[in-house]
Coordinates of C-alpha atoms in Angstrom, one line a residue:
Chain A
M1 CA 106.3 288.8 185.6
R2 CA 108.7 291.2 187.1
A3 CA 108.0 291.5 191.0
L4 CA 110.3 293.9 193.9
V5 CA 112.5 290.7 195.6
W6 CA 113.8 290.9 199.6
H7 CA 117.4 289.6 199.1
G8 CA 118.6 290.0 202.5
K9 CA 119.3 293.7 204.2
E10 CA 118.4 296.4 202.6
D11 CA 119.0 294.7 199.3
I12 CA 115.6 294.9 197.6
R13 CA 115.5 294.3 193.9
C14 CA 113.1 294.4 190.7
D15 CA 113.2 290.8 190.2
T16 CA 111.8 288.4 187.4
V17 CA 109.8 286.1 188.3
T18 CA 107.7 282.9 188.0
D19 CA 104.1 284.2 187.1
P20 CA 101.6 283.4 190.5
E21 CA 99.4 280.0 189.7
I22 CA 96.2 279.3 191.8
E23 CA 96.9 276.6 194.6
H24 CA 93.8 276.1 196.5
P25 CA 89.5 276.1 195.0
R26 CA 89.5 279.2 196.9
D27 CA 92.7 281.6 195.3
A28 CA 92.4 284.6 193.8
I29 CA 95.1 286.0 190.7
I30 CA 95.1 289.3 190.0
K31 CA 96.7 291.8 187.6
V32 CA 97.7 294.4 189.6
T33 CA 97.1 298.0 188.8
S34 CA 98.2 299.8 191.4
C35 CA 100.9 299.4 195.5
A36 CA 102.3 300.8 196.7
I37 CA 105.1 300.8 200.0
C38 CA 104.4 300.7 203.5
G39 CA 106.5 302.0 206.7
S40 CA 106.2 298.0 208.0
D41 CA 107.9 297.7 204.4
L42 CA 111.3 299.8 205.8
H43 CA 111.2 297.2 209.1
L44 CA 111.8 293.8 206.6
F45 CA 114.4 296.4 204.1
H46 CA 115.7 297.1 207.9
N47 CA 115.7 293.4 208.5
F48 CA 114.3 294.4 211.9
I49 CA 111.4 291.7 211.7
P50 CA 112.4 287.9 211.4
A51 CA 112.3 285.0 209.5
M52 CA 112.7 287.1 205.9
K53 CA 113.5 284.5 203.3
P54 CA 116.0 285.8 200.5
G55 CA 113.5 285.2 197.1
D56 CA 110.3 286.5 199.4
I57 CA 108.3 288.8 196.6
M58 CA 107.1 293.0 199.5
G59 CA 104.1 294.5 199.6
H60 CA 101.2 294.4 201.3
E61 CA 99.5 297.8 200.5
M62 CA 97.7 296.3 196.7
M63 CA 94.8 296.2 194.4
G64 CA 93.7 295.0 191.0
E65 CA 91.7 293.5 188.1
V66 CA 90.7 289.7 189.0
V67 CA 92.4 287.7 185.6
E68 CA 91.5 284.2 187.3
T69 CA 89.7 282.5 190.7
G70 CA 89.3 278.9 191.8
S71 CA 86.8 276.8 191.7
E72 CA 84.7 277.9 195.6
M73 CA 84.5 282.1 194.9
N74 CA 80.6 280.8 195.8
G75 CA 79.8 283.8 193.8
S76 CA 81.9 286.3 195.7
L77 CA 84.6 286.7 192.9
K78 CA 84.5 286.9 189.4
K79 CA 87.0 287.4 186.4
G80 CA 86.6 291.1 185.6
D81 CA 86.4 292.7 189.4
R82 CA 87.7 295.5 190.2
I83 CA 89.2 294.8 194.2
V84 CA 91.6 295.8 197.3
V85 CA 93.6 293.2 199.5
P86 CA 93.0 294.2 202.3
F87 CA 97.0 292.9 204.4
T88 CA 96.1 290.5 206.8
I89 CA 94.3 287.6 204.9
N90 CA 90.8 285.8 206.7
C91 CA 88.9 282.9 206.1
G92 CA 85.5 284.7 207.3
D93 CA 84.3 280.8 209.0
C94 CA 86.8 280.7 212.4
D95 CA 86.3 282.1 215.4
Q96 CA 88.0 285.2 215.5
C97 CA 86.8 286.2 211.8
K98 CA 83.4 285.7 213.2
R99 CA 84.2 288.1 215.9
G100 CA 84.9 291.1 213.1
N101 CA 88.6 290.0 214.7
F102 CA 90.7 289.2 211.5
S103 CA 93.7 290.3 211.8
V104 CA 94.4 286.9 213.6
C105 CA 91.9 283.9 211.4
E106 CA 93.5 281.3 212.8
R107 CA 93.0 279.1 209.8
T108 CA 95.4 281.8 207.4
N109 CA 99.2 282.1 208.5
R110 CA 100.4 278.4 206.4
N111 CA 103.0 278.6 209.0
K112 CA 101.1 278.1 212.0
E113 CA 103.2 276.0 213.6
M114 CA 106.2 279.0 213.3
A115 CA 104.0 280.8 214.7
D116 CA 102.2 279.1 217.4
K117 CA 106.1 278.5 218.7
A118 CA 107.4 282.5 218.3
F119 CA 103.6 283.8 219.5
G120 CA 102.3 281.4 221.8
H121 CA 99.7 281.4 219.8
T122 CA 99.5 281.8 215.5
T123 CA 97.5 284.8 213.9
A124 CA 96.4 285.8 210.2
G125 CA 98.9 284.8 207.4
L126 CA 100.5 288.3 205.8
F127 CA 101.0 290.0 201.7
G128 CA 104.5 290.3 201.5
Y129 CA 105.7 290.0 205.2
T130 CA 107.3 287.6 207.2
H131 CA 107.4 283.6 207.7
L132 CA 105.8 284.1 210.9
T133 CA 103.0 285.0 209.2
G134 CA 102.3 283.2 206.2
G135 CA 104.8 284.0 204.3
Y136 CA 103.0 284.6 201.0
P137 CA 104.4 286.5 198.2
G138 CA 103.7 289.8 198.1
G139 CA 101.4 292.8 195.7
Q140 CA 104.6 294.6 194.7
A141 CA 104.5 292.7 191.7
E142 CA 102.7 292.2 188.7
Y143 CA 100.4 289.7 189.7
L144 CA 99.6 287.8 192.7
R145 CA 97.7 285.4 193.9
V146 CA 94.9 285.9 196.3
P147 CA 94.6 282.8 198.4
F148 CA 91.4 283.0 200.9
A149 CA 89.8 285.7 197.8
D150 CA 86.0 284.7 197.7
K151 CA 87.1 286.4 201.8
T152 CA 89.9 288.4 201.1
H153 CA 88.8 291.5 199.2
I154 CA 87.2 294.8 199.1
K155 CA 85.2 295.5 195.6
V156 CA 85.0 298.8 194.9
P157 CA 83.1 300.6 192.1
D158 CA 84.8 301.9 189.2
S159 CA 84.0 305.6 189.8
L160 CA 86.9 305.8 192.3
T161 CA 90.5 306.1 191.6
D162 CA 92.9 303.3 192.5
E163 CA 94.3 306.6 194.1
Q164 CA 91.6 307.0 196.6
V165 CA 90.5 303.3 197.0
L166 CA 94.2 301.7 197.2
F167 CA 94.9 302.4 200.8
L168 CA 91.4 300.5 202.1
G169 CA 93.7 298.2 201.9
D170 CA 96.1 299.6 204.4
I171 CA 97.4 302.6 205.9
F172 CA 93.5 303.8 206.3
P173 CA 92.6 301.3 207.9
T174 CA 95.0 301.2 209.7
G175 CA 94.8 305.1 211.2
W176 CA 91.3 304.6 211.6
Q177 CA 91.6 301.3 213.6
A178 CA 94.5 303.1 215.8
A179 CA 91.6 306.3 216.2
A180 CA 88.3 304.2 216.6
Q181 CA 90.5 302.1 219.7
C182 CA 90.8 305.0 221.3
D183 CA 86.8 305.1 221.9
I184 CA 87.3 309.5 221.3
E185 CA 85.2 311.4 223.2
P186 CA 84.3 315.5 222.2
T187 CA 86.2 316.4 224.9
D188 CA 89.4 314.3 224.4
T189 CA 92.0 315.9 222.5
V190 CA 94.1 313.0 220.3
V191 CA 98.3 313.3 220.3
V192 CA 99.3 311.1 217.3
W193 CA 102.7 310.5 217.7
G194 CA 104.4 310.1 214.5
C195 CA 103.6 311.3 211.0
G196 CA 104.1 308.9 208.7
P197 CA 101.7 307.6 206.2
V198 CA 99.8 306.0 208.8
G199 CA 99.8 309.2 211.7
Q200 CA 98.7 311.0 208.4
M201 CA 95.3 308.7 208.3
T202 CA 95.6 308.0 212.4
I203 CA 95.4 312.4 212.8
R204 CA 92.0 312.4 209.7
S205 CA 90.3 309.5 211.2
A206 CA 90.2 311.5 214.3
V207 CA 89.4 314.5 213.2
L208 CA 86.2 312.3 211.6
L209 CA 85.9 310.1 215.0
G210 CA 84.8 313.8 216.4
A211 CA 88.1 314.5 218.9
K212 CA 88.5 318.1 220.5
Q213 CA 91.7 318.5 219.4
V214 CA 94.2 316.2 217.4
V215 CA 97.9 317.4 218.0
A216 CA 101.1 315.8 216.2
I217 CA 104.4 315.0 216.7
D218 CA 107.1 314.7 214.2
C219 CA 110.4 315.9 213.0
I220 CA 110.1 316.7 209.7
P221 CA 108.4 319.7 208.2
E222 CA 106.6 318.5 204.9
R223 CA 105.2 316.1 207.4
L224 CA 104.3 318.8 209.4
S225 CA 102.2 320.6 206.9
M226 CA 100.2 318.1 205.7
A227 CA 99.4 317.1 209.3
E228 CA 98.9 321.1 209.6
A229 CA 97.2 320.4 206.4
G230 CA 94.6 317.4 208.7
G231 CA 93.6 319.9 211.0
A232 CA 96.1 318.5 213.5
I233 CA 98.4 321.4 216.1
T234 CA 101.7 320.0 215.4
I235 CA 104.8 319.9 217.6
N236 CA 108.3 319.8 215.9
F237 CA 110.2 316.9 219.3
E238 CA 113.3 319.0 217.4
H239 CA 112.3 322.5 218.2
E240 CA 110.5 322.0 221.3
S241 CA 109.6 320.0 224.2
V242 CA 107.1 317.6 223.9
V243 CA 105.8 317.4 227.0
E244 CA 106.2 320.8 228.4
R245 CA 104.1 322.1 224.8
L246 CA 101.3 319.2 225.4
N247 CA 100.5 320.3 229.2
E248 CA 100.1 323.6 228.1
L249 CA 97.4 322.3 225.0
T250 CA 95.7 320.3 227.5
D251 CA 95.7 322.8 230.3
G252 CA 98.1 320.2 232.2
K253 CA 96.1 317.3 232.6
G254 CA 97.8 315.5 229.5
P255 CA 96.0 314.2 226.7
E256 CA 93.4 311.3 226.6
K257 CA 94.1 309.4 223.7
C258 CA 97.6 308.6 222.3
I259 CA 98.0 306.8 219.9
D260 CA 102.0 305.4 218.2
A261 CA 102.2 305.5 215.2
V262 CA 106.1 305.4 215.2
G263 CA 106.9 301.7 215.8
L264 CA 110.3 299.8 215.7
E265 CA 112.0 302.3 214.8
S266 CA 111.2 305.6 216.5
H267 CA 114.4 308.8 215.9
V268 CA 117.7 308.6 217.6
S269 CA 118.8 311.9 218.5
M270 CA 121.6 313.4 220.5
G271 CA 118.3 315.7 222.9
Q272 CA 117.1 312.0 223.5
P273 CA 119.5 309.3 225.4
D274 CA 117.5 307.0 225.7
T275 CA 117.4 307.0 221.6
L276 CA 121.1 306.6 221.2
L277 CA 121.2 303.6 224.2
D278 CA 118.0 301.9 222.4
R279 CA 121.0 301.9 219.0
A280 CA 123.3 301.0 219.9
K281 CA 121.3 297.7 222.0
Q282 CA 119.5 296.7 218.7
V283 CA 123.7 297.1 217.1
V284 CA 124.6 294.5 219.6
M285 CA 120.9 292.3 219.5
L286 CA 119.9 293.1 223.3
E287 CA 117.0 294.4 221.6
S288 CA 114.8 294.3 219.3
D289 CA 112.4 297.4 219.1
R290 CA 113.6 301.2 219.9
P291 CA 109.9 301.8 221.8
H292 CA 110.9 305.3 222.7
V293 CA 106.8 306.8 221.9
L294 CA 105.7 304.4 224.0
R295 CA 107.7 306.0 227.0
E296 CA 107.2 308.8 226.4
M297 CA 103.6 308.4 225.7
I298 CA 103.1 306.7 229.0
Y299 CA 105.1 309.6 230.2
V300 CA 103.1 312.6 229.3
C301 CA 99.1 310.3 229.2
R302 CA 95.9 311.4 231.4
P303 CA 95.9 309.2 234.3
G304 CA 93.2 307.1 232.3
G305 CA 93.5 307.4 229.0
I306 CA 94.0 305.2 226.8
I307 CA 97.1 304.5 224.3
S308 CA 97.0 303.4 221.1
I309 CA 99.6 300.9 219.0
P310 CA 99.2 301.3 215.5
G311 CA 103.1 301.0 214.9
V312 CA 104.6 298.3 213.9
Y313 CA 106.6 296.4 216.8
G314 CA 108.6 292.7 215.6
G315 CA 110.2 291.9 219.0
L316 CA 111.0 292.6 222.6
V317 CA 112.2 296.5 224.2
D318 CA 113.3 297.4 227.1
K319 CA 113.1 299.5 229.9
I320 CA 108.9 300.1 230.0
P321 CA 107.8 302.1 232.5
M322 CA 105.0 299.8 233.6
G323 CA 105.2 301.3 237.4
P324 CA 103.6 304.3 235.9
A325 CA 100.8 302.5 233.3
M326 CA 99.8 301.0 235.7
N327 CA 99.8 303.6 239.0
K328 CA 98.3 305.9 235.5
S329 CA 95.0 302.9 234.9
L330 CA 95.9 303.6 231.1
T331 CA 94.4 301.8 228.7
F332 CA 96.8 299.3 226.3
R333 CA 95.0 298.8 222.4
M334 CA 97.8 297.5 219.4
G335 CA 97.2 295.2 217.2
Q336 CA 97.8 294.8 212.9
T337 CA 94.8 295.4 211.1
H338 CA 91.5 293.5 211.8
V339 CA 91.7 295.2 207.8
R340 CA 87.6 294.0 206.8
R341 CA 86.0 294.7 210.1
W342 CA 86.4 298.6 209.0
T343 CA 86.5 299.2 204.9
D344 CA 82.8 299.2 204.7
D345 CA 82.6 302.3 206.8
L346 CA 85.2 303.8 204.7
L347 CA 84.7 302.6 201.1
R348 CA 80.9 305.0 202.2
R349 CA 82.7 307.3 202.8
I350 CA 85.5 308.3 200.4
E351 CA 81.8 307.7 197.8
E352 CA 80.2 310.2 200.1
G353 CA 83.2 312.1 199.2
Q354 CA 84.1 312.9 203.8
I355 CA 87.7 311.9 202.6
D356 CA 89.9 311.0 200.4
P357 CA 93.1 309.3 200.6
S358 CA 95.1 309.9 197.8
F359 CA 96.3 313.4 199.1
V360 CA 99.1 311.2 201.3
I361 CA 100.8 310.8 197.7
T362 CA 103.2 312.3 196.8
H363 CA 105.3 309.8 194.7
T364 CA 103.8 307.9 192.2
V365 CA 106.4 305.7 189.9
G366 CA 107.0 302.5 187.7
L367 CA 107.5 299.0 189.4
E368 CA 111.5 299.2 187.8
E369 CA 111.3 301.6 190.2
G370 CA 111.0 300.8 193.3
P371 CA 114.4 299.6 194.5
E372 CA 115.3 303.4 194.2
M373 CA 112.5 304.4 196.1
Y374 CA 112.5 302.1 198.7
K375 CA 115.7 304.1 199.6
V376 CA 114.5 307.3 199.5
F377 CA 111.4 306.7 201.2
R378 CA 113.8 305.4 204.3
D379 CA 116.1 308.5 203.4
K380 CA 112.7 310.4 203.0
K381 CA 114.6 312.5 200.6
D382 CA 113.3 314.4 198.1
S383 CA 109.7 314.8 200.4
C384 CA 108.9 312.1 200.2
I385 CA 105.8 310.2 202.6
K386 CA 103.8 307.6 199.8
V387 CA 105.5 305.9 196.8
V388 CA 102.6 304.7 194.7
L389 CA 103.9 302.1 192.6
K390 CA 102.3 301.0 188.9
P391 CA 103.4 297.8 187.5
Chain B
M1 CA 118.6 275.8 190.1
A2 CA 120.2 279.5 189.2
F3 CA 118.9 281.1 192.7
P4 CA 119.1 279.2 195.8
S5 CA 116.6 281.5 196.7
N6 CA 114.3 279.3 195.0
M7 CA 115.1 276.4 197.2
T8 CA 113.4 278.0 200.7
R9 CA 110.2 279.3 198.5
S10 CA 107.5 276.8 198.3
E11 CA 106.5 274.4 195.2
R12 CA 103.7 277.2 193.5
D13 CA 105.6 280.2 195.5
P14 CA 106.7 282.7 191.9
K15 CA 110.4 282.3 192.2
V16 CA 113.1 284.2 190.5
L17 CA 114.2 283.5 187.1
R18 CA 116.8 286.9 186.8
S19 CA 117.7 289.7 188.9
G20 CA 117.4 293.3 188.4
P21 CA 119.5 296.7 189.8
S22 CA 119.0 296.1 193.7
S23 CA 119.1 299.5 195.9
L24 CA 121.8 298.3 197.8
S25 CA 124.2 300.8 195.5
S26 CA 128.5 300.0 195.3
S27 CA 128.7 302.7 198.7
D28 CA 126.5 300.4 200.0
R29 CA 128.6 297.3 198.9
L30 CA 131.6 299.0 199.2
A31 CA 130.5 300.3 203.2
R32 CA 129.2 296.0 204.0
N33 CA 132.6 295.1 202.6
L34 CA 134.2 298.0 205.3
G35 CA 132.7 296.9 207.8
W36 CA 133.2 293.0 207.7
F37 CA 137.3 294.2 207.3
S38 CA 136.7 296.1 210.4
I39 CA 135.7 292.4 212.1
D40 CA 137.7 290.5 211.0
L41 CA 140.7 292.9 211.5
G42 CA 139.7 292.8 215.0
I43 CA 138.8 289.7 215.8
V44 CA 143.0 289.6 214.6
E45 CA 144.3 292.2 216.9
F46 CA 142.9 291.0 220.3
I47 CA 143.6 287.7 219.8
A48 CA 146.3 288.3 217.8
A49 CA 147.9 290.7 219.4
E50 CA 151.3 289.4 220.7
K51 CA 151.9 288.3 216.5
V52 CA 150.4 291.9 215.6
T53 CA 153.0 293.8 217.9
G54 CA 155.9 291.3 217.4
A55 CA 155.1 292.0 213.7
L56 CA 155.6 295.8 213.4
G57 CA 158.4 295.8 216.8
M58 CA 156.0 297.3 219.2
R59 CA 156.4 294.3 221.8
G60 CA 155.2 296.0 225.3
K61 CA 151.9 297.1 223.6
E62 CA 149.5 294.2 222.9
N63 CA 146.5 295.2 225.5
L64 CA 146.2 298.0 223.0
V65 CA 146.9 296.4 220.4
R66 CA 143.5 294.5 222.1
A67 CA 141.6 297.8 222.9
Y68 CA 142.1 298.3 219.1
G69 CA 140.7 295.1 218.0
I70 CA 137.6 295.4 220.2
R71 CA 136.6 299.2 218.7
E72 CA 137.4 297.7 215.4
I73 CA 134.9 295.2 216.2
A74 CA 132.3 297.5 217.8
S75 CA 132.7 300.0 214.5
G76 CA 132.5 297.2 212.0
V77 CA 128.9 295.6 213.8
M78 CA 127.4 299.7 213.4
T79 CA 129.0 300.0 210.3
L80 CA 127.0 296.4 208.5
S81 CA 123.8 297.8 210.9
V82 CA 121.3 301.0 209.3
D83 CA 124.0 303.3 210.4
K84 CA 126.7 303.2 208.9
R85 CA 128.0 306.2 209.3
A86 CA 128.2 306.5 212.1
G87 CA 130.0 303.6 211.4
L88 CA 132.3 304.9 209.3
N89 CA 132.9 308.8 210.9
S90 CA 134.1 305.6 213.8
R91 CA 136.1 303.7 211.5
I92 CA 138.2 307.2 210.3
A93 CA 138.9 307.6 214.3
G94 CA 139.8 304.8 214.5
D95 CA 141.9 305.2 211.5
A96 CA 143.5 308.6 212.7
L97 CA 144.6 306.6 215.8
D98 CA 146.2 303.8 214.2
I99 CA 148.4 306.0 212.1
A100 CA 149.1 308.2 215.4
T101 CA 149.8 305.0 216.3
L102 CA 151.9 302.6 214.0
A103 CA 153.9 306.2 213.5
T104 CA 155.7 305.7 217.1
A105 CA 157.2 301.7 216.1
I106 CA 158.9 304.5 212.7
R107 CA 162.0 304.7 214.7
P108 CA 165.4 304.1 212.7
E109 CA 166.5 301.6 215.4
N110 CA 162.8 299.1 215.2
P111 CA 164.0 296.6 213.6
K112 CA 160.3 296.1 212.1
R113 CA 160.7 300.3 210.8
D114 CA 159.6 298.2 207.0
N115 CA 156.3 296.0 208.7
A116 CA 155.1 299.5 210.5
V117 CA 156.2 301.7 206.9
L118 CA 153.4 298.7 205.9
A119 CA 151.2 298.8 207.4
M120 CA 150.7 302.3 207.8
L121 CA 150.3 302.9 204.2
M122 CA 147.5 299.9 204.3
V123 CA 146.0 302.0 206.7
A124 CA 146.1 305.1 204.2
G125 CA 144.9 303.1 201.7
V126 CA 141.9 302.4 204.2
T127 CA 141.5 305.3 204.3
L128 CA 140.5 306.8 201.8
L129 CA 138.1 304.1 201.4
D130 CA 136.1 305.1 204.3
F131 CA 136.5 308.6 203.3
V132 CA 134.5 307.8 200.1
A133 CA 132.1 306.1 201.9
T134 CA 131.6 308.0 203.7
G135 CA 130.5 310.9 201.8
A136 CA 128.8 308.7 199.4
H137 CA 126.8 308.1 202.7
T138 CA 126.5 311.3 203.5
V139 CA 125.3 312.6 200.5
R140 CA 122.0 310.3 200.5
H141 CA 121.1 310.8 204.0
I142 CA 121.9 314.9 204.5
R143 CA 118.7 316.5 203.2
H144 CA 118.5 320.1 202.0
S145 CA 115.9 322.2 203.0
G146 CA 115.5 323.7 199.9
E147 CA 114.2 320.4 198.9
R148 CA 111.1 320.1 201.2
R149 CA 108.1 321.1 199.6
S150 CA 105.0 322.3 201.4
Y151 CA 101.8 319.5 201.9
S152 CA 99.6 322.8 203.1
D153 CA 97.7 322.3 201.0
R154 CA 96.4 318.1 201.4
S155 CA 94.0 317.6 204.0
G156 CA 92.1 314.9 202.6
F157 CA 88.3 316.7 203.5
A158 CA 86.6 317.7 200.9
E159 CA 84.5 319.7 202.5
G160 CA 87.8 321.7 205.2
V161 CA 88.6 320.8 208.0
E162 CA 86.6 322.7 209.8
A163 CA 83.6 321.3 207.9
S164 CA 84.3 317.6 208.8
R165 CA 85.1 318.9 212.4
A166 CA 82.0 320.4 213.0
T167 CA 79.9 317.3 211.8
A168 CA 81.9 315.1 213.1
R169 CA 81.7 316.4 216.5
K170 CA 77.7 317.4 216.5
K171 CA 77.5 313.8 214.6
L172 CA 79.5 312.1 218.1
G173 CA 77.6 315.1 220.2
D174 CA 74.1 313.5 218.7
L175 CA 74.9 310.2 219.6
R176 CA 76.6 310.6 223.6
T177 CA 73.6 312.5 224.7
S178 CA 71.0 309.6 222.4
S179 CA 72.8 306.9 224.9
V180 CA 72.1 308.9 227.8
N181 CA 68.4 309.7 226.8
E182 CA 68.5 306.1 226.4
G183 CA 69.9 304.7 229.6
P184 CA 72.9 303.0 231.4
P185 CA 75.7 303.2 228.7
T186 CA 76.1 300.1 227.2
K187 CA 79.3 298.4 226.6
K188 CA 81.8 299.8 224.1
T189 CA 82.8 298.9 220.5
S190 CA 84.6 301.1 219.1
G191 CA 82.1 302.7 217.5
A192 CA 83.0 304.1 214.6
D193 CA 80.6 302.6 212.3
S194 CA 78.3 304.6 213.4
V195 CA 79.2 308.2 214.0

């Protein structure tokens, strides 16, 4: 089969690889009908996430048709079923899964020992990601083996298109979780840093959860136009002061809820000296992540507020102002998305027509164009916001 | 085994049979080679400054050459990072410094004048490559305002933003009212499901 394979920093190729096989009775094989390039794939593309290996198949947003199942599906899945695959693999049986904490499933990371050493305790296995999370082959491919498939799937009805449901596997529940863990009140101002695909989903989620006003921060005009279409007041940080504008919008009190949909590769600009220092430290490996957004959120957030972090961080950050964070009684909530916790509700909302997540798709291409599209997405060329691949 | 990367795969994971088109362009590869060249040259300049100055007839300028070595290493590291353009631009600035410094060695009384001329020609050649790589990366990364689209018609809400917002606020308001009427609040569970 063909698949997009990581060969090193900025080197992704559309290779021919061997087909996946059933390895365990709880496995299933799907024929991938649609998959997408995620913002966090760019962190792998740039080799900012440790423990990738040449030969790793990329991709953790995918869906398709079940073509083969193991012997222990217990009636949950059969050939021909159409499913979206959550990027967090979950067993459904461990303590964490029973609590709904699917992204920290205790049993699905096949490199548990490595994760125990790196993180203290293991987290769930993830598709198309670092070997710290199992190194499972990803879904930017024609076929995918889904481990623990009896639990790791979202069945979707034929009445909905791939484009409407594909993002149930990652960015939609990720944006939703980011907003939901803010405990939004009707009087809240919710600020979203970053108007990439997750930021866009977060904005819509905050609207659907009843925020008084949603503010979106970015510097890319087309992304800001999409944010505005979703109901956000926009701030282009290259043209105006984020702090001043947020104070203006909140009567000087600051926003109650701040969401970081940027993560470890925040924009570097001359107007933000800390970003230059972060970039320099990152180059010489004194720091792995650039936490400008975290610093800014802590500074602007209203005392007693909530900082929600769906953006991916990979390692170590410097100069986080914990003094202000502590004194302002801020609450931090973060984590990889507990996808299955949210998807029944989100699928219902899509079916009811409350929201159609396909609004975010700007490019649809074949798998063979994937390597080029990584660069188009990275460079934000051709007004690219979200790329869907059709294997 | 055709691909060394297959050795690191689990027994039944898909293995690479045939490699296809890469995201690495020729200008990426050129920048990568220039980055490594910069680091190699920088190390030589730093640890063998006496030999470099001796070969060029520039005795007494060892510390300057060592400083240039550190500059080369820094440029190389930056060129190998994702900020290639900054690295390549710093390399071009460094090339100009190198040429200016070598020009002082091209004088009739320098017995190693020929070596200095040769070195200057080599720097000029590498400068040309630096310009080629920088040009390619500048073209790739610059986003022209003309190519920007507006997505102002993509709300994602079938009923429109304001209707969706109003419905959500009403539901949230109702939820808060009912919880007040029912008694003291219980622990929140990010109750998105109920909205």
